[in-house]
Tab-separated table of C-alpha atoms and ligand atoms in Angstrom:
chain	number	residue	atom	x	y	z
A	16	MET	CA	-0.408	16.984	-87.382
A	17	PRO	CA	-0.545	19.823	-89.942
A	18	ASP	CA	2.185	19.890	-92.503
A	19	PRO	CA	4.156	23.166	-92.513
A	20	GLU	CA	5.121	22.575	-96.136
A	21	ASN	CA	1.584	22.287	-97.381
A	22	PRO	CA	-0.086	25.579	-96.674
A	23	ASN	CA	-3.473	24.600	-98.079
A	24	SER	CA	-6.592	24.714	-95.965
A	25	THR	CA	-5.157	24.007	-92.515
A	26	THR	CA	-4.810	27.642	-91.462
A	27	SER	CA	-8.316	28.084	-90.131
A	28	PHE	CA	-7.926	25.143	-87.731
A	29	LEU	CA	-4.761	26.551	-86.302
A	30	GLY	CA	-5.866	29.963	-85.135
A	31	ASP	CA	-3.096	32.379	-84.301
A	32	THR	CA	-0.262	29.941	-83.721
A	33	PRO	CA	3.340	30.220	-84.965
A	34	LEU	CA	2.561	27.549	-87.546
A	35	ALA	CA	-0.490	29.469	-88.793
A	36	ARG	CA	1.621	32.600	-89.119
A	37	GLN	CA	4.286	30.652	-90.990
A	38	LEU	CA	1.697	29.296	-93.422
A	39	ALA	CA	0.163	32.730	-93.945
A	40	LYS	CA	3.607	34.111	-94.761
A	41	LEU	CA	4.249	31.335	-97.264
A	42	THR	CA	0.911	31.983	-98.953
A	43	ALA	CA	1.746	35.696	-99.196
A	44	ARG	CA	5.138	34.866	-100.759
A	45	ARG	CA	3.506	32.594	-103.333
A	46	LYS	CA	1.050	35.343	-104.232
A	47	ARG	CA	3.895	37.829	-104.616
A	48	LEU	CA	5.719	35.410	-106.929
A	49	GLU	CA	2.629	35.073	-109.108
A	50	ARG	CA	2.826	38.793	-109.890
A	51	VAL	CA	6.491	38.782	-110.860
A	52	VAL	CA	7.431	39.155	-114.507
A	53	LEU	CA	11.051	38.506	-115.396
A	54	GLU	CA	12.742	39.747	-118.513
A	55	PHE	CA	15.136	37.518	-120.410
A	56	GLY	CA	17.072	38.017	-123.603
A	57	ALA	CA	20.244	39.583	-122.210
A	58	PRO	CA	23.594	37.915	-123.043
A	59	THR	CA	23.878	34.354	-121.767
A	60	ARG	CA	24.999	34.201	-118.131
A	61	ILE	CA	27.337	31.294	-117.479
A	62	ILE	CA	27.421	30.407	-113.803
A	63	THR	CA	29.424	27.675	-112.134
A	64	ILE	CA	28.006	26.301	-108.909
A	65	SER	CA	31.035	25.246	-106.911
A	66	ASN	CA	32.261	24.424	-103.444
A	67	GLN	CA	34.840	21.713	-102.921
A	68	LYS	CA	32.847	20.505	-99.927
A	69	GLY	CA	30.356	17.765	-100.688
A	70	GLY	CA	26.767	17.863	-99.498
A	71	VAL	CA	26.378	21.636	-99.274
A	72	GLY	CA	23.580	21.858	-101.847
A	73	LYS	CA	25.410	22.432	-105.143
A	74	THR	CA	23.382	19.963	-107.181
A	75	THR	CA	20.122	20.761	-105.421
A	76	THR	CA	20.651	24.451	-106.118
A	77	THR	CA	21.669	23.883	-109.744
A	78	VAL	CA	18.607	21.859	-110.699
A	79	ASN	CA	16.024	23.789	-108.708
A	80	LEU	CA	17.340	27.172	-109.771
A	81	ALA	CA	17.344	25.932	-113.365
A	82	ALA	CA	13.740	24.726	-113.052
A	83	ALA	CA	12.699	28.029	-111.461
A	84	ILE	CA	14.294	30.069	-114.265
A	85	ALA	CA	12.664	27.858	-116.912
A	86	ASP	CA	9.355	28.205	-115.102
A	87	ALA	CA	9.717	31.993	-115.210
A	88	GLY	CA	10.240	31.903	-118.990
A	89	GLY	CA	14.038	31.642	-119.334
A	90	ARG	CA	15.933	29.005	-121.273
A	91	VAL	CA	18.501	27.143	-119.201
A	92	LEU	CA	21.225	24.637	-119.898
A	93	VAL	CA	22.472	22.573	-116.964
A	94	VAL	CA	25.927	21.084	-117.500
A	95	ASP	CA	26.389	18.121	-115.176
A	96	LEU	CA	30.104	17.957	-114.425
A	97	ASP	CA	29.841	15.552	-111.507
A	98	PRO	CA	30.530	11.876	-112.353
A	99	GLN	CA	27.769	10.982	-109.850
A	100	GLY	CA	25.258	12.420	-112.309
A	101	ASN	CA	22.878	13.617	-109.588
A	102	ALA	CA	21.854	16.710	-111.547
A	103	SER	CA	21.008	14.558	-114.578
A	104	THR	CA	18.918	12.263	-112.359
A	105	ALA	CA	17.025	15.143	-110.764
A	106	LEU	CA	16.171	16.541	-114.195
A	107	GLY	CA	14.831	13.165	-115.349
A	108	ILE	CA	17.663	12.667	-117.863
A	109	GLU	CA	19.044	9.242	-118.747
A	110	HIS	CA	22.710	8.887	-117.842
A	111	ALA	CA	23.587	5.210	-118.026
A	112	ALA	CA	27.233	4.443	-118.844
A	113	ASP	CA	26.595	4.157	-122.607
A	114	THR	CA	24.883	7.570	-122.877
A	115	LEU	CA	26.782	10.223	-124.820
A	116	SER	CA	27.797	12.669	-122.125
A	117	VAL	CA	29.997	15.539	-121.016
A	118	TYR	CA	32.771	12.942	-120.905
A	119	ASP	CA	32.673	12.669	-124.714
A	120	VAL	CA	32.621	16.450	-125.029
A	121	LEU	CA	35.708	16.870	-122.859
A	122	THR	CA	37.810	13.980	-124.065
A	123	ASP	CA	36.660	13.433	-127.641
A	124	GLU	CA	35.509	16.871	-128.786
A	125	THR	CA	31.960	15.643	-129.327
A	126	PRO	CA	29.819	18.777	-129.881
A	127	LEU	CA	27.627	19.721	-126.900
A	128	ALA	CA	24.620	19.833	-129.231
A	129	ASP	CA	25.000	16.056	-129.729
A	130	ILE	CA	24.625	15.221	-126.045
A	131	ILE	CA	22.072	17.765	-124.811
A	132	GLU	CA	18.687	16.419	-123.761
A	133	VAL	CA	15.484	18.247	-122.909
A	134	SER	CA	14.141	17.655	-119.404
A	135	PRO	CA	10.612	16.226	-119.284
A	136	GLU	CA	9.774	19.074	-116.878
A	137	SER	CA	10.076	21.867	-119.417
A	138	ARG	CA	11.096	22.380	-123.001
A	139	ARG	CA	13.170	25.338	-121.779
A	140	LEU	CA	15.166	23.129	-119.406
A	141	LEU	CA	18.143	21.460	-121.102
A	142	CYS	CA	20.759	19.145	-119.653
A	143	ALA	CA	24.181	17.997	-120.771
A	144	PRO	CA	24.313	14.740	-118.794
A	145	SER	CA	27.253	13.242	-116.989
A	146	THR	CA	28.095	9.557	-116.830
A	147	ILE	CA	30.344	7.614	-114.519
A	148	HIS	CA	33.056	7.773	-117.223
A	149	LEU	CA	33.595	11.368	-116.188
A	150	ALA	CA	35.384	10.053	-113.088
A	151	GLY	CA	38.222	8.998	-115.374
A	152	ALA	CA	38.309	12.300	-117.238
A	153	GLU	CA	40.273	14.046	-114.473
A	154	ILE	CA	43.177	11.733	-115.234
A	155	GLU	CA	42.671	11.311	-118.982
A	156	LEU	CA	42.632	15.064	-119.523
A	157	VAL	CA	46.001	15.605	-117.869
A	158	SER	CA	47.894	14.655	-121.019
A	159	GLN	CA	45.595	16.455	-123.451
A	160	VAL	CA	46.081	19.776	-125.206
A	161	ALA	CA	44.139	22.780	-123.828
A	162	ARG	CA	42.843	20.518	-121.112
A	163	GLU	CA	41.523	23.409	-118.979
A	164	HIS	CA	39.575	25.002	-121.833
A	165	ARG	CA	37.732	22.007	-123.234
A	166	LEU	CA	34.379	22.929	-121.724
A	167	LYS	CA	34.719	26.606	-122.608
A	168	ARG	CA	35.374	25.796	-126.256
A	169	ALA	CA	32.462	23.397	-126.429
A	170	LEU	CA	30.120	25.909	-124.762
A	171	ASP	CA	31.213	28.812	-126.960
A	172	ALA	CA	30.622	26.732	-130.084
A	173	TYR	CA	27.239	25.539	-128.830
A	174	LEU	CA	25.979	28.972	-127.764
A	175	GLU	CA	27.030	30.553	-131.012
A	176	ALA	CA	25.012	28.086	-133.081
A	177	ALA	CA	22.216	27.289	-130.606
A	178	PRO	CA	18.847	27.198	-132.375
A	179	GLU	CA	17.259	29.251	-129.574
A	180	HIS	CA	18.863	31.806	-127.258
A	181	VAL	CA	20.040	30.296	-123.977
A	182	ASP	CA	19.623	32.697	-121.041
A	183	PHE	CA	21.545	30.771	-118.399
A	184	VAL	CA	24.143	28.017	-118.343
A	185	LEU	CA	24.472	26.461	-114.884
A	186	ILE	CA	27.428	24.155	-114.332
A	187	ASP	CA	27.158	21.663	-111.467
A	188	CYS	CA	30.643	20.886	-110.175
A	189	PRO	CA	31.974	17.823	-108.369
A	190	PRO	CA	33.176	18.294	-104.776
A	191	SER	CA	36.838	18.810	-105.621
A	192	LEU	CA	39.138	21.361	-107.178
A	193	GLY	CA	40.390	19.041	-109.930
A	194	LEU	CA	40.431	19.460	-113.701
A	195	LEU	CA	36.661	19.181	-114.058
A	196	THR	CA	36.074	22.112	-111.722
A	197	ILE	CA	38.907	24.016	-113.389
A	198	ASN	CA	37.136	23.514	-116.739
A	199	ALA	CA	34.004	24.981	-115.163
A	200	PHE	CA	35.943	27.962	-113.764
A	201	ALA	CA	37.528	28.576	-117.146
A	202	ALA	CA	34.161	28.487	-118.926
A	203	ALA	CA	32.109	30.620	-116.529
A	204	ALA	CA	31.802	34.344	-115.925
A	205	GLU	CA	30.222	33.899	-112.526
A	206	LEU	CA	30.791	31.701	-109.516
A	207	LEU	CA	27.888	30.814	-107.242
A	208	ILE	CA	28.846	29.239	-103.917
A	209	PRO	CA	26.171	27.448	-101.900
A	210	ILE	CA	26.967	27.476	-98.197
A	211	GLN	CA	25.299	25.106	-95.801
A	212	CYS	CA	24.192	26.782	-92.574
A	213	GLU	CA	26.047	24.310	-90.372
A	214	TYR	CA	29.250	24.058	-88.375
A	215	TYR	CA	32.406	24.835	-90.356
A	216	ALA	CA	30.394	26.602	-93.057
A	217	LEU	CA	33.280	28.897	-93.901
A	218	GLU	CA	35.911	26.205	-93.644
A	219	GLY	CA	37.592	25.618	-96.982
A	220	LEU	CA	36.291	28.869	-98.401
A	221	SER	CA	39.705	30.519	-98.368
A	222	GLN	CA	41.090	27.550	-100.315
A	223	LEU	CA	38.289	27.969	-102.836
A	224	MET	CA	38.931	31.699	-103.126
A	225	GLY	CA	42.651	30.963	-103.578
A	226	SER	CA	41.825	28.679	-106.508
A	227	VAL	CA	39.578	31.343	-107.999
A	228	GLN	CA	42.423	33.877	-107.826
A	229	MET	CA	44.742	31.432	-109.579
A	230	ILE	CA	42.145	30.912	-112.301
A	231	GLN	CA	41.679	34.664	-112.688
A	232	LYS	CA	45.402	35.130	-113.037
A	233	HIS	CA	46.158	32.286	-115.425
A	234	LEU	CA	43.016	31.066	-117.184
A	235	ASN	CA	39.978	33.321	-116.924
A	236	PRO	CA	40.419	36.942	-115.800
A	237	GLY	CA	36.666	37.493	-116.227
A	238	LEU	CA	35.579	35.056	-113.490
A	239	ARG	CA	33.737	36.755	-110.591
A	240	LEU	CA	32.333	35.469	-107.337
A	241	SER	CA	28.882	36.926	-107.960
A	242	THR	CA	26.624	35.008	-105.618
A	243	ILE	CA	26.567	33.187	-102.303
A	244	LEU	CA	23.477	31.229	-101.328
A	245	LEU	CA	22.704	30.073	-97.807
A	246	THR	CA	21.233	26.583	-97.975
A	247	MET	CA	19.612	24.085	-95.606
A	248	PHE	CA	18.757	26.882	-93.220
A	249	ASP	CA	16.923	25.793	-90.094
A	250	GLY	CA	15.540	28.968	-88.541
A	251	ARG	CA	14.839	27.197	-85.245
A	252	THR	CA	18.514	26.801	-84.433
A	253	ARG	CA	20.731	29.609	-83.202
A	254	LEU	CA	23.619	27.995	-85.023
A	255	ALA	CA	22.025	28.478	-88.451
A	256	GLN	CA	21.325	32.118	-87.656
A	257	GLN	CA	24.877	32.664	-86.436
A	258	VAL	CA	26.334	31.061	-89.545
A	259	ALA	CA	24.092	33.162	-91.790
A	260	GLU	CA	25.161	36.338	-89.967
A	261	GLU	CA	28.818	35.447	-90.185
A	262	VAL	CA	28.658	34.714	-93.916
A	263	ARG	CA	26.791	37.981	-94.530
A	264	GLN	CA	29.453	39.877	-92.621
A	265	HIS	CA	32.204	38.382	-94.750
A	266	PHE	CA	30.377	38.748	-98.067
A	267	PRO	CA	27.838	41.562	-97.712
A	268	ARG	CA	27.374	42.087	-101.429
A	269	GLU	CA	27.430	38.516	-102.639
A	270	VAL	CA	25.017	36.796	-100.244
A	271	LEU	CA	21.471	36.645	-101.596
A	272	GLN	CA	18.595	37.813	-99.399
A	273	THR	CA	16.853	34.568	-100.264
A	274	VAL	CA	17.744	31.695	-97.970
A	275	ILE	CA	16.884	28.085	-98.794
A	276	PRO	CA	15.228	26.342	-95.837
A	277	ARG	CA	15.954	22.785	-94.848
A	278	SER	CA	12.990	20.960	-96.318
A	279	VAL	CA	12.050	17.330	-96.639
A	280	ARG	CA	10.376	17.962	-100.017
A	281	VAL	CA	13.635	19.324	-101.429
A	282	SER	CA	15.510	16.176	-100.435
A	283	GLU	CA	12.757	13.804	-101.620
A	284	ALA	CA	12.333	15.257	-105.124
A	285	PRO	CA	15.453	13.741	-106.801
A	286	SER	CA	14.413	10.173	-105.987
A	287	PHE	CA	11.393	10.801	-108.233
A	288	GLY	CA	13.636	12.192	-110.979
A	289	GLN	CA	12.139	15.619	-110.361
A	290	THR	CA	13.030	19.083	-109.170
A	291	VAL	CA	11.158	20.350	-106.137
A	292	LEU	CA	9.178	22.669	-108.420
A	293	ALA	CA	7.646	19.701	-110.198
A	294	TYR	CA	7.495	17.468	-107.114
A	295	ASP	CA	5.746	19.950	-104.816
A	296	GLY	CA	5.574	23.390	-106.355
A	297	GLN	CA	3.680	24.847	-103.378
A	298	SER	CA	6.251	23.795	-100.787
A	299	ALA	CA	8.526	26.164	-98.904
A	300	GLY	CA	11.569	24.823	-100.766
A	301	ALA	CA	10.018	25.418	-104.192
A	302	VAL	CA	8.948	28.937	-103.198
A	303	ALA	CA	12.461	29.701	-101.939
A	304	TYR	CA	14.113	28.530	-105.166
A	305	ARG	CA	11.653	30.590	-107.219
A	306	GLU	CA	12.468	33.633	-105.094
A	307	MET	CA	16.144	32.920	-105.570
A	308	ALA	CA	15.691	32.859	-109.350
A	309	VAL	CA	13.906	36.217	-109.254
A	310	GLU	CA	16.679	37.755	-107.155
A	311	LEU	CA	19.454	36.348	-109.326
A	312	VAL	CA	17.847	37.441	-112.590
A	313	ARG	CA	17.070	40.916	-111.265
A	314	ARG	CA	20.528	41.496	-109.841
A	315	GLY	CA	21.932	40.860	-113.301
A	316	ALA	CA	25.480	39.767	-114.049
A	317	PRO	CA	28.259	41.637	-112.206
A	318	GLY	CA	28.747	44.957	-113.947
A	319	GLN	CA	25.344	44.754	-115.608
A	320	ALA	CA	22.630	47.217	-114.549
A	321	GLU	CA	20.112	45.794	-112.135
A	322	GLN	CA	16.675	45.126	-113.628
A	323	THR	CA	14.008	47.492	-112.443
A	324	THR	CA	11.338	45.857	-110.364
A	325	GLN	CA	8.460	44.697	-112.487
A	326	GLU	CA	5.346	43.378	-110.943
A	327	ARG	CA	2.071	42.948	-112.648
A	328	THR	CA	-0.543	45.069	-110.929
A	329	HIS	CA	-3.999	43.603	-110.963
B	403	ADP	P1	26.271	18.685	-103.213
B	403	ADP	O1	25.885	18.689	-104.653
B	403	ADP	O2	26.937	19.951	-102.764
B	403	ADP	O3	27.079	17.482	-102.836
B	403	ADP	P2	23.493	18.115	-102.734
B	403	ADP	O4	22.759	19.167	-103.458
B	403	ADP	O5	23.585	16.769	-103.374
B	403	ADP	O6	24.931	18.630	-102.331
B	403	ADP	O7	22.820	17.988	-101.283
B	403	ADP	C1	23.326	17.075	-100.320
B	403	ADP	C2	22.159	16.383	-99.621
B	403	ADP	O8	21.385	17.343	-98.916
B	403	ADP	C3	21.211	15.710	-100.590
B	403	ADP	O9	20.753	14.518	-100.013
B	403	ADP	C4	20.082	16.703	-100.740
B	403	ADP	O10	18.854	16.071	-101.050
B	403	ADP	C5	20.047	17.336	-99.362
B	403	ADP	N1	19.580	18.721	-99.412
B	403	ADP	C6	20.068	19.730	-100.189
B	403	ADP	N2	19.392	20.875	-99.980
B	403	ADP	C7	18.450	20.588	-99.043
B	403	ADP	C8	17.420	21.348	-98.387
B	403	ADP	N3	17.232	22.628	-98.644
B	403	ADP	N4	16.653	20.715	-97.477
B	403	ADP	C9	16.839	19.399	-97.197
B	403	ADP	N5	17.772	18.633	-97.764
B	403	ADP	C10	18.573	19.205	-98.676
B	404	MG	MG1	26.485	17.400	-106.188
């Protein structure tokens, strides 16, 4: 049985079948990506990847987008704000309980520079790991001064003194609207919401938008919902297509053209401590995340001029 995620060499055996056409399309997309040149160097974009629903693809999007940006030449810092530490795992970063982590930054004012590690995948891919202690931070922070701004202060201080310019900070949030997520909202300029193309995709979104409005009013007037990403899309089901259409109707400007397909490679990668780019860079999931990175970088931050299309012509 040919593997639809590995487009190498099988095409000629398949003739003109839907699978052959799918593989040909994927090959064409990979070729197009090879010609893309992205420009970095603009002010750091700080993006929080949030959705209070669990399992919608927040962590998967954070790490794979980060890897795709690094691969394209940008420098990225992933801040793992989820006590589960899944983003740290996927980036190959140690996060045992005794590791210095975001917990120490939030509760003890440890500088971010002291906890940041470089992912083995790329020297441009940095991670501020989480540990299980972060689960207690929600409660410990309640009694602390400036509890909502701890992450923002740490990030500002880090970015100001960072030895090399950081192009993107991506903050992976836990599936809740507690103090950790509020710290992310207070620190970020942009909100990226991954939406799973399944039943009840839009459920809970109005609650999330309500929280964002509260944050804008009281903590961070600069926060914008800049991006919505459709994840785990299964083009064979009508449901996924209906959900995608509905989300696009609600958020015509925010939803990216790029859609992330449901892909076994994407879900396997973290168990090897890898992003899908390192695990299977030719797969449909890796291609989709690279296309997403291109779209996100080119669209620019809200209010920033869109980058002109640059493709190398051979
Ligand atoms: P969240 O961080 O929102 O809780 P995750 O990114 O951890 O969600 O994803 C939830 C589960 O779905 C994980 O097991 C992950 O491997 C899987 N998953 C995420 N994106 C995809 C995808 N595009 N294709 C297949 N599985 C996916
Ligand atoms: Mg997660």
